[in-house]
Amino acid sequence: PIDVVLDVGFGVGDALVELAAQRPTEAVVGVEVHTNGVANVLEAIDQNEWHHVRVAEHDVLEFLPRVPIASLAGVRVFFPDPWPKTSQRNRRLARPDVVTQLVDRLRVGGTLHVATDSADYAQQAAQVCAQDSRLRGGVVVRHEWRPGTRFEARGLAEGRDPIDLFYERVS
């Protein structure tokens, strides 16, 4: 079976496109709410004649019910909106209800990779992931293969260091 990876909130699509080029045997489903990012990825699909990349212009929470349980080799969430205000935290993806749905869709051995430059977001994501007994992992040194993103570059320019969290579904 082919490995299928869900790329959640891929922004302008730069990291998704770079990884799709590097990994032609990995099927990627990108889910993004912003039309410009979707258009960028669709253009790359067309230019490269890719058959292993699909895009959905959707909120991931509306899209997830369409993804079969235990079907994914990986979920990538690179630089999600940190929703920094306390009143906005309920909009973050790093919530127990969302992480449970994502982990439900990972097969055993599948991975969840979150990258953020918000220390508060990373802490919340780590706490939520630690509560799911099916996951093992935590903060890791950035993998060489993870592409940078525009949001990451902006954060670095503003003095924020990226934090990578990497988990494997073990049961």
CSV table of C-alpha atoms in Angstrom, one decimal, residues 5-171:
chain,number,residue,atom,x,y,z
A,5,VAL,CA,0.3,11.8,4.3
A,6,LEU,CA,-2.2,14.5,5.4
A,7,ASP,CA,-0.6,18.0,5.2
A,8,VAL,CA,-2.8,20.3,7.4
A,9,GLY,CA,-2.9,24.0,6.8
A,10,PHE,CA,-0.1,24.1,4.3
A,11,GLY,CA,-0.3,27.9,3.9
A,12,VAL,CA,1.2,29.1,0.6
A,13,GLY,CA,2.2,25.5,-0.1
A,14,ASP,CA,6.0,25.9,-0.3
A,15,ALA,CA,6.8,23.0,2.1
A,16,LEU,CA,4.2,20.7,0.6
A,17,VAL,CA,5.5,21.3,-2.9
A,18,GLU,CA,9.1,20.8,-1.8
A,19,LEU,CA,8.3,17.5,-0.1
A,20,ALA,CA,6.1,16.3,-2.9
A,21,ALA,CA,9.1,16.8,-5.3
A,22,GLN,CA,11.4,14.9,-3.0
A,23,ARG,CA,9.0,12.1,-2.3
A,24,PRO,CA,7.2,11.0,-5.5
A,25,THR,CA,6.2,7.7,-4.0
A,26,GLU,CA,4.3,9.3,-1.1
A,27,ALA,CA,0.7,10.4,-1.7
A,28,VAL,CA,0.0,13.8,-0.2
A,29,VAL,CA,-3.4,15.2,0.6
A,30,GLY,CA,-3.1,18.9,1.5
A,31,VAL,CA,-5.9,20.6,3.3
A,32,GLU,CA,-5.9,24.5,3.4
A,33,VAL,CA,-8.6,27.1,3.8
A,34,HIS,CA,-6.9,29.9,1.8
A,35,THR,CA,-7.4,30.0,-1.9
A,36,ASN,CA,-3.9,31.4,-2.8
A,37,GLY,CA,-2.1,28.5,-1.2
A,38,VAL,CA,-4.4,26.0,-2.9
A,39,ALA,CA,-3.8,27.7,-6.2
A,40,ASN,CA,0.0,27.6,-5.7
A,41,VAL,CA,-0.1,23.8,-5.1
A,42,LEU,CA,-2.5,23.2,-7.9
A,43,GLU,CA,-0.1,25.1,-10.2
A,44,ALA,CA,2.8,22.9,-9.0
A,45,ILE,CA,0.7,19.7,-9.6
A,46,ASP,CA,-0.1,20.9,-13.1
A,47,GLN,CA,3.5,22.0,-14.0
A,48,ASN,CA,5.1,18.8,-12.6
A,49,GLU,CA,2.3,16.5,-13.8
A,50,TRP,CA,2.1,15.0,-10.4
A,51,HIS,CA,-0.4,12.3,-9.7
A,52,HIS,CA,0.5,11.8,-6.1
A,53,VAL,CA,-0.7,15.1,-4.7
A,54,ARG,CA,-4.3,16.1,-4.0
A,55,VAL,CA,-5.7,19.3,-2.5
A,56,ALA,CA,-8.8,20.1,-0.6
A,57,GLU,CA,-9.8,23.7,0.0
A,58,HIS,CA,-11.5,23.0,3.4
A,59,ASP,CA,-11.2,23.4,7.1
A,60,VAL,CA,-9.5,20.3,8.3
A,61,LEU,CA,-12.1,19.7,10.9
A,62,GLU,CA,-14.8,19.5,8.2
A,63,PHE,CA,-12.5,17.3,6.0
A,64,LEU,CA,-11.3,14.8,8.6
A,65,PRO,CA,-14.6,12.7,8.7
A,66,ARG,CA,-13.8,11.8,5.1
A,67,VAL,CA,-10.5,10.3,6.0
A,68,PRO,CA,-10.7,6.6,6.9
A,69,ILE,CA,-9.6,5.5,10.4
A,70,ALA,CA,-6.1,4.2,10.6
A,71,SER,CA,-5.3,5.0,6.9
A,72,LEU,CA,-2.6,7.6,7.2
A,73,ALA,CA,1.2,7.1,7.3
A,74,GLY,CA,1.6,10.7,8.5
A,75,VAL,CA,0.1,14.0,9.5
A,76,ARG,CA,2.1,17.2,9.1
A,77,VAL,CA,1.1,20.5,10.7
A,78,PHE,CA,3.8,23.0,9.9
A,79,PHE,CA,3.5,26.5,11.5
A,80,PRO,CA,-0.3,26.5,12.2
A,81,ASP,CA,-1.9,29.7,13.3
A,82,PRO,CA,-0.9,30.0,17.0
A,83,TRP,CA,-4.0,32.0,17.9
A,84,PRO,CA,-1.9,33.8,20.6
A,85,LYS,CA,-4.7,35.5,22.6
A,86,THR,CA,-6.2,33.5,25.5
A,87,SER,CA,-9.7,34.0,24.1
A,88,GLN,CA,-8.6,32.4,20.7
A,89,ARG,CA,-6.9,29.2,22.1
A,90,ASN,CA,-10.1,27.2,21.5
A,91,ARG,CA,-9.4,27.7,17.8
A,92,ARG,CA,-5.9,26.0,17.9
A,93,LEU,CA,-5.5,22.6,16.3
A,94,ALA,CA,-3.5,21.5,19.4
A,95,ARG,CA,-6.6,20.5,21.3
A,96,PRO,CA,-7.6,17.1,22.6
A,97,ASP,CA,-10.6,16.7,20.4
A,98,VAL,CA,-8.6,17.5,17.2
A,99,VAL,CA,-5.5,15.5,18.2
A,100,THR,CA,-7.7,12.5,18.9
A,101,GLN,CA,-9.3,12.7,15.5
A,102,LEU,CA,-5.8,13.0,13.8
A,103,VAL,CA,-4.4,10.1,15.8
A,104,ASP,CA,-7.5,8.0,15.0
A,105,ARG,CA,-6.6,8.4,11.3
A,106,LEU,CA,-2.9,7.4,11.7
A,107,ARG,CA,-2.1,3.8,11.3
A,108,VAL,CA,0.1,2.2,13.9
A,109,GLY,CA,3.6,3.3,13.1
A,110,GLY,CA,2.2,6.5,11.5
A,111,THR,CA,3.7,9.9,12.5
A,112,LEU,CA,2.4,13.2,13.7
A,113,HIS,CA,4.8,16.1,13.0
A,114,VAL,CA,4.1,19.6,14.4
A,115,ALA,CA,6.4,22.5,13.8
A,116,THR,CA,5.8,25.9,15.3
A,117,ASP,CA,7.7,29.0,16.4
A,118,SER,CA,5.3,29.7,19.3
A,119,ALA,CA,6.7,28.3,22.5
A,120,ASP,CA,3.2,28.5,24.1
A,121,TYR,CA,1.7,26.5,21.2
A,122,ALA,CA,4.5,23.9,21.3
A,123,GLN,CA,3.9,23.5,25.1
A,124,GLN,CA,0.2,23.0,24.6
A,125,ALA,CA,0.7,20.6,21.7
A,126,ALA,CA,3.2,18.6,23.8
A,127,GLN,CA,0.7,18.4,26.7
A,128,VAL,CA,-2.2,17.3,24.5
A,129,CYS,CA,-0.1,14.7,22.7
A,130,ALA,CA,1.2,13.4,26.0
A,131,GLN,CA,-2.4,12.7,27.1
A,132,ASP,CA,-3.0,10.4,24.1
A,133,SER,CA,-1.6,7.0,25.2
A,134,ARG,CA,-1.3,5.9,21.5
A,135,LEU,CA,1.5,8.4,20.9
A,136,ARG,CA,5.2,8.3,21.7
A,137,GLY,CA,7.5,11.2,21.1
A,138,GLY,CA,8.0,14.8,21.9
A,139,VAL,CA,10.3,17.7,21.0
A,140,VAL,CA,13.0,16.7,18.5
A,141,VAL,CA,15.9,18.4,16.6
A,142,ARG,CA,14.5,19.5,13.3
A,143,HIS,CA,14.7,16.7,10.7
A,144,GLU,CA,17.0,17.7,7.7
A,145,TRP,CA,14.2,16.8,5.3
A,146,ARG,CA,11.7,19.3,6.8
A,147,PRO,CA,11.6,22.3,4.4
A,148,GLY,CA,11.5,25.8,5.8
A,149,THR,CA,8.3,27.9,5.3
A,150,ARG,CA,7.6,31.5,4.8
A,151,PHE,CA,6.1,31.7,8.3
A,152,GLU,CA,9.2,30.0,9.8
A,153,ALA,CA,11.5,32.6,8.0
A,154,ARG,CA,9.3,35.4,9.3
A,155,GLY,CA,9.5,34.0,12.9
A,156,LEU,CA,13.3,33.6,12.6
A,157,ALA,CA,13.6,37.2,11.4
A,158,GLU,CA,11.6,38.3,14.5
A,159,GLY,CA,13.8,36.2,16.8
A,160,ARG,CA,11.5,33.1,17.3
A,161,ASP,CA,13.1,29.7,17.0
A,162,PRO,CA,11.2,26.8,15.5
A,163,ILE,CA,10.2,23.9,17.7
A,164,ASP,CA,9.5,20.5,16.1
A,165,LEU,CA,7.4,17.9,17.9
A,166,PHE,CA,7.4,14.4,16.4
A,167,TYR,CA,5.2,11.5,17.5
A,168,GLU,CA,4.6,7.9,16.4
A,169,ARG,CA,1.4,6.1,16.9
A,170,VAL,CA,2.4,3.0,18.8
A,171,SER,CA,-1.0,1.4,19.4
